[in-house]
PDB file of C-alpha atoms and ligand atoms in Angstrom:
ATOM      1  CA  MET A  16       5.053  -3.494 -20.299  1.00 65.00           C
ATOM      2  CA  ARG A  17       4.711  -7.038 -21.631  1.00 76.00           C
ATOM      3  CA  ALA A  18       5.209  -9.611 -18.914  1.00 81.00           C
ATOM      4  CA  TRP A  19       7.960 -11.545 -20.765  1.00 81.00           C
ATOM      5  CA  LEU A  20       9.877  -8.332 -21.466  1.00 83.00           C
ATOM      6  CA  LYS A  21       9.628  -7.303 -17.837  1.00 83.00           C
ATOM      7  CA  ARG A  22      10.866 -10.717 -16.704  1.00 84.00           C
ATOM      8  CA  TRP A  23      13.744 -10.625 -19.209  1.00 84.00           C
ATOM      9  CA  ARG A  24      14.815  -7.184 -17.986  1.00 85.00           C
ATOM     10  CA  GLU A  25      14.596  -8.290 -14.370  1.00 86.00           C
ATOM     11  CA  THR A  26      16.727 -11.374 -15.032  1.00 86.00           C
ATOM     12  CA  ARG A  27      19.294  -9.172 -16.773  1.00 85.00           C
ATOM     13  CA  THR A  28      19.341  -6.749 -13.825  1.00 84.00           C
ATOM     14  CA  LEU A  29      19.825  -9.627 -11.387  1.00 83.00           C
ATOM     15  CA  ASP A  30      22.735 -10.943 -13.501  1.00 81.00           C
ATOM     16  CA  LYS A  31      24.464  -7.642 -14.148  1.00 83.00           C
ATOM     17  CA  ARG A  32      23.777  -5.630 -11.041  1.00 84.00           C
ATOM     18  CA  ALA A  33      23.702  -8.293  -8.320  1.00 88.00           C
ATOM     19  CA  ILE A  34      24.637  -6.977  -4.866  1.00 94.00           C
ATOM     20  CA  PRO A  35      28.194  -8.201  -4.184  1.00 94.00           C
ATOM     21  CA  GLU A  36      28.252 -11.065  -1.694  1.00 95.00           C
ATOM     22  CA  PRO A  37      30.449  -9.282   0.940  1.00 97.00           C
ATOM     23  CA  LEU A  38      28.170  -6.218   0.895  1.00 97.00           C
ATOM     24  CA  TRP A  39      25.049  -8.373   1.215  1.00 97.00           C
ATOM     25  CA  GLN A  40      26.566 -10.315   4.134  1.00 98.00           C
ATOM     26  CA  LEU A  41      27.576  -7.048   5.815  1.00 98.00           C
ATOM     27  CA  THR A  42      24.010  -5.748   5.438  1.00 98.00           C
ATOM     28  CA  LEU A  43      22.530  -8.926   6.955  1.00 98.00           C
ATOM     29  CA  ALA A  44      24.986  -8.702   9.851  1.00 98.00           C
ATOM     30  CA  ARG A  45      24.177  -5.050  10.534  1.00 98.00           C
ATOM     31  CA  PHE A  46      20.392  -5.538  10.392  1.00 98.00           C
ATOM     32  CA  PRO A  47      19.673  -8.990  11.859  1.00 97.00           C
ATOM     33  CA  PHE A  48      15.884  -8.663  11.431  1.00 98.00           C
ATOM     34  CA  LEU A  49      16.384  -8.974   7.643  1.00 98.00           C
ATOM     35  CA  SER A  50      16.992 -12.681   8.324  1.00 97.00           C
ATOM     36  CA  PHE A  51      13.748 -13.314  10.262  1.00 97.00           C
ATOM     37  CA  ARG A  52      12.678 -15.645   7.391  1.00 97.00           C
ATOM     38  CA  ASP A  53      13.937 -18.897   5.936  1.00 95.00           C
ATOM     39  CA  ALA A  54      17.045 -19.032   3.736  1.00 96.00           C
ATOM     40  CA  THR A  55      15.085 -19.098   0.467  1.00 97.00           C
ATOM     41  CA  ASP A  56      13.221 -15.956   1.449  1.00 97.00           C
ATOM     42  CA  VAL A  57      16.440 -14.180   2.486  1.00 97.00           C
ATOM     43  CA  ALA A  58      17.795 -14.996  -0.998  1.00 96.00           C
ATOM     44  CA  ARG A  59      14.614 -13.588  -2.567  1.00 96.00           C
ATOM     45  CA  LEU A  60      14.992 -10.471  -0.428  1.00 97.00           C
ATOM     46  CA  ARG A  61      18.419  -9.973  -1.991  1.00 97.00           C
ATOM     47  CA  ASP A  62      16.941 -10.253  -5.509  1.00 96.00           C
ATOM     48  CA  ILE A  63      14.074  -7.868  -4.846  1.00 96.00           C
ATOM     49  CA  THR A  64      16.559  -5.433  -3.218  1.00 97.00           C
ATOM     50  CA  THR A  65      18.625  -5.531  -6.427  1.00 96.00           C
ATOM     51  CA  LEU A  66      15.530  -4.717  -8.504  1.00 95.00           C
ATOM     52  CA  PHE A  67      14.579  -1.935  -6.088  1.00 96.00           C
ATOM     53  CA  LEU A  68      18.050  -0.381  -6.476  1.00 96.00           C
ATOM     54  CA  ALA A  69      17.701  -0.497 -10.262  1.00 94.00           C
ATOM     55  CA  ARG A  70      14.304   1.233 -10.181  1.00 93.00           C
ATOM     56  CA  LYS A  71      14.825   3.948  -7.562  1.00 96.00           C
ATOM     57  CA  GLU A  72      17.007   7.065  -7.370  1.00 96.00           C
ATOM     58  CA  PHE A  73      18.893   8.055  -4.243  1.00 97.00           C
ATOM     59  CA  THR A  74      19.837  11.655  -3.548  1.00 97.00           C
ATOM     60  CA  GLY A  75      21.853  12.911  -0.576  1.00 97.00           C
ATOM     61  CA  THR A  76      21.270  16.443   0.677  1.00 96.00           C
ATOM     62  CA  HIS A  77      23.840  19.076   1.671  1.00 94.00           C
ATOM     63  CA  GLY A  78      26.727  17.165   0.136  1.00 95.00           C
ATOM     64  CA  LEU A  79      25.846  13.794   1.671  1.00 96.00           C
ATOM     65  CA  VAL A  80      27.039  11.044  -0.662  1.00 97.00           C
ATOM     66  CA  VAL A  81      24.811   7.961  -0.642  1.00 97.00           C
ATOM     67  CA  ASP A  82      27.299   5.145  -1.227  1.00 97.00           C
ATOM     68  CA  ASP A  83      26.520   1.515  -2.098  1.00 96.00           C
ATOM     69  CA  GLU A  84      26.528   0.412   1.524  1.00 97.00           C
ATOM     70  CA  MET A  85      23.945   3.064   2.446  1.00 97.00           C
ATOM     71  CA  ALA A  86      21.772   2.415  -0.608  1.00 97.00           C
ATOM     72  CA  VAL A  87      21.709  -1.345   0.032  1.00 98.00           C
ATOM     73  CA  ALA A  88      20.921  -0.772   3.738  1.00 98.00           C
ATOM     74  CA  ILE A  89      17.924   1.385   2.817  1.00 98.00           C
ATOM     75  CA  ALA A  90      16.758  -0.771  -0.100  1.00 98.00           C
ATOM     76  CA  ALA A  91      16.910  -4.062   1.824  1.00 98.00           C
ATOM     77  CA  GLN A  92      14.837  -2.658   4.703  1.00 98.00           C
ATOM     78  CA  ALA A  93      12.374  -1.036   2.305  1.00 98.00           C
ATOM     79  CA  CYS A  94      11.876  -4.362   0.532  1.00 98.00           C
ATOM     80  CA  VAL A  95      10.982  -6.293   3.690  1.00 98.00           C
ATOM     81  CA  PRO A  96       7.276  -5.244   3.683  1.00 98.00           C
ATOM     82  CA  VAL A  97       6.826  -6.015  -0.048  1.00 98.00           C
ATOM     83  CA  LEU A  98       8.758  -9.292  -0.167  1.00 98.00           C
ATOM     84  CA  GLU A  99       5.539 -11.286  -0.703  1.00 98.00           C
ATOM     85  CA  ILE A 100       3.068  -8.694  -1.985  1.00 97.00           C
ATOM     86  CA  GLY A 101       5.419  -7.437  -4.698  1.00 96.00           C
ATOM     87  CA  LEU A 102       7.714  -4.546  -5.579  1.00 96.00           C
ATOM     88  CA  ASP A 103       5.020  -3.044  -7.837  1.00 95.00           C
ATOM     89  CA  TRP A 104       3.467  -1.584  -4.682  1.00 96.00           C
ATOM     90  CA  TYR A 105       6.270   0.998  -4.829  1.00 96.00           C
ATOM     91  CA  ASP A 106       5.660   1.999  -8.467  1.00 94.00           C
ATOM     92  CA  GLY A 107       4.139   5.355  -7.461  1.00 90.00           C
ATOM     93  CA  PHE A 108       7.456   7.056  -6.700  1.00 90.00           C
ATOM     94  CA  ILE A 109      11.102   7.018  -7.786  1.00 94.00           C
ATOM     95  CA  GLY A 110      13.095   9.245  -5.463  1.00 96.00           C
ATOM     96  CA  ILE A 111      14.592   8.606  -2.038  1.00 97.00           C
ATOM     97  CA  VAL A 112      16.112  11.665  -0.382  1.00 97.00           C
ATOM     98  CA  VAL A 113      18.639  11.011   2.364  1.00 97.00           C
ATOM     99  CA  HIS A 114      19.528  13.627   4.971  1.00 97.00           C
ATOM    100  CA  ALA A 115      22.516  13.156   7.266  1.00 95.00           C
ATOM    101  CA  ASP A 116      20.293  13.614  10.309  1.00 93.00           C
ATOM    102  CA  ALA A 117      16.727  14.396  11.372  1.00 93.00           C
ATOM    103  CA  VAL A 118      15.188  17.437   9.704  1.00 90.00           C
ATOM    104  CA  VAL A 119      13.347  20.212  11.508  1.00 89.00           C
ATOM    105  CA  ALA A 120      10.149  21.109   9.670  1.00 86.00           C
ATOM    106  CA  GLN A 121       8.143  24.283  10.285  1.00 88.00           C
ATOM    107  CA  ARG A 122       4.501  23.393  10.876  1.00 88.00           C
ATOM    108  CA  GLU A 123       1.411  25.381  11.649  1.00 90.00           C
ATOM    109  CA  TYR A 124      -2.137  24.641  12.637  1.00 88.00           C
ATOM    110  CA  THR A 125      -5.242  26.765  13.128  1.00 92.00           C
ATOM    111  CA  ASP A 126      -7.071  26.299  16.406  1.00 91.00           C
ATOM    112  CA  ASP A 127     -10.851  26.421  16.918  1.00 90.00           C
ATOM    113  CA  ALA A 128     -10.691  30.172  17.526  1.00 91.00           C
ATOM    114  CA  GLY A 129      -9.017  30.672  14.117  1.00 91.00           C
ATOM    115  CA  VAL A 130      -5.606  31.478  15.600  1.00 92.00           C
ATOM    116  CA  VAL A 131      -2.646  30.117  13.641  1.00 92.00           C
ATOM    117  CA  HIS A 132       0.028  28.442  15.766  1.00 91.00           C
ATOM    118  CA  GLU A 133       3.507  27.691  14.478  1.00 92.00           C
ATOM    119  CA  TYR A 134       5.687  24.905  15.785  1.00 90.00           C
ATOM    120  CA  GLU A 135       8.711  22.865  14.815  1.00 89.00           C
ATOM    121  CA  GLU A 136       8.618  19.133  14.218  1.00 86.00           C
ATOM    122  CA  GLU A 137      11.702  16.923  14.064  1.00 89.00           C
ATOM    123  CA  LEU A 138      11.375  14.383  11.271  1.00 91.00           C
ATOM    124  CA  SER A 139      13.449  11.208  10.946  1.00 93.00           C
ATOM    125  CA  GLY A 140      11.566  10.409   7.769  1.00 95.00           C
ATOM    126  CA  GLU A 141       8.628  11.461   5.648  1.00 94.00           C
ATOM    127  CA  ALA A 142       6.612   9.874   2.858  1.00 94.00           C
ATOM    128  CA  MET A 143       4.498  11.946   0.511  1.00 90.00           C
ATOM    129  CA  HIS A 144       1.829  10.878  -1.937  1.00 88.00           C
ATOM    130  CA  GLY A 145       3.648  10.456  -5.263  1.00 85.00           C
ATOM    131  CA  GLY A 146       7.033  10.612  -3.495  1.00 82.00           C
ATOM    132  CA  PRO A 147       9.821  11.188  -2.754  1.00 94.00           C
ATOM    133  CA  VAL A 148      10.503   9.333   0.481  1.00 96.00           C
ATOM    134  CA  MET A 149      12.766  11.246   2.874  1.00 97.00           C
ATOM    135  CA  LEU A 150      14.986   9.482   5.442  1.00 97.00           C
ATOM    136  CA  SER A 151      17.503  10.510   8.105  1.00 96.00           C
ATOM    137  CA  TRP A 152      20.657   8.434   7.659  1.00 97.00           C
ATOM    138  CA  THR A 153      21.398   8.555  11.420  1.00 96.00           C
ATOM    139  CA  ASP A 154      18.111   6.753  12.084  1.00 95.00           C
ATOM    140  CA  VAL A 155      18.619   4.245   9.265  1.00 96.00           C
ATOM    141  CA  ASP A 156      22.147   3.550  10.453  1.00 95.00           C
ATOM    142  CA  GLU A 157      21.015   2.738  14.006  1.00 95.00           C
ATOM    143  CA  ALA A 158      18.252   0.370  12.866  1.00 95.00           C
ATOM    144  CA  GLY A 159      20.145  -2.773  13.947  1.00 95.00           C
ATOM    145  CA  GLU A 160      20.408  -1.572  17.546  1.00 93.00           C
ATOM    146  CA  SER A 161      17.024   0.167  17.790  1.00 93.00           C
ATOM    147  CA  ALA A 162      15.201  -2.954  16.538  1.00 94.00           C
ATOM    148  CA  GLU A 163      14.706  -4.243  20.071  1.00 92.00           C
ATOM    149  CA  LEU A 164      12.599  -1.128  20.729  1.00 92.00           C
ATOM    150  CA  GLY A 165      10.480  -2.057  17.726  1.00 94.00           C
ATOM    151  CA  TYR A 166      11.765   1.052  15.926  1.00 96.00           C
ATOM    152  CA  ASN A 167      12.545   1.228  12.201  1.00 97.00           C
ATOM    153  CA  VAL A 168      12.286   4.426  10.187  1.00 97.00           C
ATOM    154  CA  VAL A 169      12.596   2.794   6.745  1.00 98.00           C
ATOM    155  CA  ILE A 170       9.783   0.316   7.314  1.00 98.00           C
ATOM    156  CA  HIS A 171       7.671   3.102   8.846  1.00 98.00           C
ATOM    157  CA  GLU A 172       7.920   5.400   5.822  1.00 97.00           C
ATOM    158  CA  PHE A 173       7.528   2.636   3.258  1.00 98.00           C
ATOM    159  CA  VAL A 174       4.405   1.328   4.988  1.00 98.00           C
ATOM    160  CA  HIS A 175       3.015   4.856   4.544  1.00 97.00           C
ATOM    161  CA  VAL A 176       3.774   4.405   0.838  1.00 97.00           C
ATOM    162  CA  LEU A 177       1.726   1.180   0.811  1.00 97.00           C
ATOM    163  CA  ASP A 178      -1.056   2.952   2.685  1.00 97.00           C
ATOM    164  CA  MET A 179      -1.024   5.815   0.136  1.00 96.00           C
ATOM    165  CA  ARG A 180      -1.367   3.498  -2.844  1.00 94.00           C
ATOM    166  CA  ASN A 181      -5.126   4.127  -2.735  1.00 91.00           C
ATOM    167  CA  GLY A 182      -5.054   7.849  -1.860  1.00 90.00           C
ATOM    168  CA  GLN A 183      -3.916   9.741   1.213  1.00 88.00           C
ATOM    169  CA  ALA A 184      -2.531   7.827   4.195  1.00 93.00           C
ATOM    170  CA  ASP A 185      -5.479   6.764   6.369  1.00 96.00           C
ATOM    171  CA  GLY A 186      -4.359   3.465   7.882  1.00 97.00           C
ATOM    172  CA  ILE A 187      -6.194   1.465   5.207  1.00 97.00           C
ATOM    173  CA  PRO A 188      -4.046   0.110   2.366  1.00 97.00           C
ATOM    174  CA  PRO A 189      -5.637  -1.438  -0.733  1.00 96.00           C
ATOM    175  CA  LEU A 190      -7.186  -4.751   0.317  1.00 96.00           C
ATOM    176  CA  PRO A 191      -8.357  -7.586  -1.921  1.00 93.00           C
ATOM    177  CA  ASP A 192     -12.081  -7.505  -1.122  1.00 95.00           C
ATOM    178  CA  ARG A 193     -14.817  -6.092   1.047  1.00 95.00           C
ATOM    179  CA  HIS A 194     -14.491  -8.869   3.604  1.00 96.00           C
ATOM    180  CA  SER A 195     -10.794  -8.106   4.202  1.00 95.00           C
ATOM    181  CA  ARG A 196     -11.579  -4.407   4.400  1.00 96.00           C
ATOM    182  CA  ASP A 197     -14.274  -4.956   7.042  1.00 97.00           C
ATOM    183  CA  ASP A 198     -11.900  -7.194   8.950  1.00 96.00           C
ATOM    184  CA  TRP A 199      -9.146  -4.570   8.698  1.00 97.00           C
ATOM    185  CA  LEU A 200     -11.353  -1.746   9.970  1.00 97.00           C
ATOM    186  CA  ARG A 201     -12.656  -3.849  12.860  1.00 97.00           C
ATOM    187  CA  VAL A 202      -9.267  -5.150  14.091  1.00 97.00           C
ATOM    188  CA  LEU A 203      -7.219  -2.012  13.449  1.00 98.00           C
ATOM    189  CA  GLY A 204      -9.940   0.203  14.917  1.00 97.00           C
ATOM    190  CA  ALA A 205     -10.207  -1.823  18.123  1.00 97.00           C
ATOM    191  CA  GLU A 206      -6.434  -2.151  18.533  1.00 97.00           C
ATOM    192  CA  TYR A 207      -5.935   1.552  17.888  1.00 98.00           C
ATOM    193  CA  ASP A 208      -8.570   2.549  20.470  1.00 97.00           C
ATOM    194  CA  ARG A 209      -7.067   0.177  23.036  1.00 97.00           C
ATOM    195  CA  PHE A 210      -3.592   1.539  22.353  1.00 97.00           C
ATOM    196  CA  CYS A 211      -4.743   5.171  22.715  1.00 97.00           C
ATOM    197  CA  ALA A 212      -6.334   4.305  26.077  1.00 97.00           C
ATOM    198  CA  ARG A 213      -3.053   2.743  27.269  1.00 97.00           C
ATOM    199  CA  VAL A 214      -1.106   5.827  26.174  1.00 97.00           C
ATOM    200  CA  ASP A 215      -3.630   8.095  27.920  1.00 97.00           C
ATOM    201  CA  SER A 216      -3.100   6.209  31.160  1.00 97.00           C
ATOM    202  CA  ASP A 217       0.714   6.467  30.792  1.00 96.00           C
ATOM    203  CA  GLU A 218       1.242   2.713  30.467  1.00 96.00           C
ATOM    204  CA  ASP A 219       4.569   1.451  29.138  1.00 95.00           C
ATOM    205  CA  THR A 220       4.050   0.212  25.593  1.00 96.00           C
ATOM    206  CA  LEU A 221       6.277  -1.567  23.083  1.00 96.00           C
ATOM    207  CA  LEU A 222       5.010   0.748  20.359  1.00 96.00           C
ATOM    208  CA  ASP A 223       6.066   4.387  20.395  1.00 95.00           C
ATOM    209  CA  PRO A 224       3.201   6.489  21.856  1.00 96.00           C
ATOM    210  CA  TYR A 225       3.442   8.482  18.611  1.00 95.00           C
ATOM    211  CA  ALA A 226       1.330   5.641  17.140  1.00 97.00           C
ATOM    212  CA  ALA A 227      -1.654   7.151  19.015  1.00 97.00           C
ATOM    213  CA  GLU A 228      -1.533  10.239  16.716  1.00 95.00           C
ATOM    214  CA  ALA A 229      -3.750   8.674  14.029  1.00 97.00           C
ATOM    215  CA  PRO A 230      -4.714   5.247  12.625  1.00 97.00           C
ATOM    216  CA  GLU A 231      -2.203   5.640   9.764  1.00 97.00           C
ATOM    217  CA  GLU A 232       0.611   6.182  12.279  1.00 97.00           C
ATOM    218  CA  PHE A 233      -0.595   3.183  14.277  1.00 98.00           C
ATOM    219  CA  PHE A 234      -0.457   1.036  11.116  1.00 98.00           C
ATOM    220  CA  ALA A 235       3.088   2.243  10.288  1.00 98.00           C
ATOM    221  CA  VAL A 236       4.459   1.963  13.844  1.00 98.00           C
ATOM    222  CA  ALA A 237       2.857  -1.474  14.375  1.00 98.00           C
ATOM    223  CA  SER A 238       4.414  -2.661  11.099  1.00 98.00           C
ATOM    224  CA  GLU A 239       7.877  -1.566  12.285  1.00 98.00           C
ATOM    225  CA  ALA A 240       7.557  -3.742  15.399  1.00 98.00           C
ATOM    226  CA  PHE A 241       5.938  -6.595  13.423  1.00 98.00           C
ATOM    227  CA  PHE A 242       9.095  -6.885  11.295  1.00 98.00           C
ATOM    228  CA  VAL A 243      11.917  -5.955  13.673  1.00 98.00           C
ATOM    229  CA  ALA A 244      10.644  -7.105  17.111  1.00 97.00           C
ATOM    230  CA  PRO A 245       8.055  -9.687  16.002  1.00 98.00           C
ATOM    231  CA  ARG A 246       7.976 -11.909  19.071  1.00 97.00           C
ATOM    232  CA  HIS A 247       7.526  -9.026  21.446  1.00 97.00           C
ATOM    233  CA  PHE A 248       4.898  -7.518  19.132  1.00 97.00           C
ATOM    234  CA  LEU A 249       3.025 -10.846  18.933  1.00 97.00           C
ATOM    235  CA  THR A 250       2.868 -11.006  22.732  1.00 97.00           C
ATOM    236  CA  GLU A 251       1.617  -7.452  23.101  1.00 96.00           C
ATOM    237  CA  HIS A 252      -0.682  -7.239  20.048  1.00 97.00           C
ATOM    238  CA  PRO A 253      -1.729 -10.785  19.055  1.00 97.00           C
ATOM    239  CA  GLN A 254      -4.728  -9.698  16.969  1.00 97.00           C
ATOM    240  CA  MET A 255      -2.818  -6.968  15.198  1.00 98.00           C
ATOM    241  CA  TYR A 256      -0.040  -9.486  14.535  1.00 98.00           C
ATOM    242  CA  VAL A 257      -2.498 -11.797  12.774  1.00 98.00           C
ATOM    243  CA  LEU A 258      -3.910  -8.903  10.742  1.00 98.00           C
ATOM    244  CA  LEU A 259      -0.452  -7.816   9.563  1.00 98.00           C
ATOM    245  CA  ARG A 260       0.621 -11.424   8.930  1.00 98.00           C
ATOM    246  CA  GLY A 261      -2.323 -11.739   6.563  1.00 97.00           C
ATOM    247  CA  PHE A 262      -1.632  -8.449   4.800  1.00 98.00           C
ATOM    248  CA  PHE A 263       2.141  -8.842   4.361  1.00 98.00           C
ATOM    249  CA  ARG A 264       1.864 -12.664   3.935  1.00 98.00           C
ATOM    250  CA  GLN A 265       4.837 -13.092   6.281  1.00 98.00           C
ATOM    251  CA  ASP A 266       5.324 -14.596   9.733  1.00 98.00           C
ATOM    252  CA  PRO A 267       8.544 -13.049  11.135  1.00 98.00           C
ATOM    253  CA  ALA A 268       7.882 -14.222  14.728  1.00 98.00           C
ATOM    254  CA  ALA A 269       8.166 -17.835  13.528  1.00 97.00           C
ATOM    255  CA  HIS A 270      11.783 -17.190  12.458  1.00 95.00           C
ATOM    256  CA  ALA A 271      13.015 -14.636  15.001  1.00 94.00           C
ATOM    257  CA  PRO A 272      15.297 -15.870  17.788  1.00 88.00           C
ATOM    258  CA  PRO A 273      13.626 -16.141  21.214  1.00 83.00           C
TER     259      PRO A 273
HETATM  260 ZN1   ZN B  26       4.422   8.289  10.071  1.00 93.30          ZN
END
């Protein structure tokens, strides 16, 4: 689309479909980490959230109705990671599927002896290449309170979307050049190995031990804490903090309350 046409449409969306002030204030009050930025950036977050709502489709399952309050809660949190790098990073999918609660998925794996094992996995969210993104409303709803644990399901799944912009999720999102890629592999690799060693020795960690599953989970889980518990994350993972600050072009720890 031509750039001027896109801008004109965006301006029209912002005029006609602006999030009502009381609803926006309610959302900021419920999810305080949305305000870990200066006032201008919080205002831009509101605009980008409006554009996100205009571009994406929400579907509730089993009769769940996704009302405006729920849609804005999800959209605002989803827009946090792309506030500086741009909403276009989410162009690869349209749909967001909201379940009332976590979903139990049937999984199977084949062991080295060729035996297939079946197991159940409880999912609070899931992102697939090409979409849709699935979320459990219970987890989204609790995001204000669970932030101190560094937990945020929306940011987790949408960081997987960023990761998958250049193929399957592998912990390496598209990066501007070879130098940044080398830097990414070096820092993320070292931090991931160190984290796995801490989990193996049963240390208490800010990040959910689930982050030790794979580098892509480490990237997603670290990003949750970076945005919702930034000061704690900076203390525990200073190098990873700097890496994510460079990628997202944001510095939430500088604006979070002590
Ligand atoms: Zn994940």
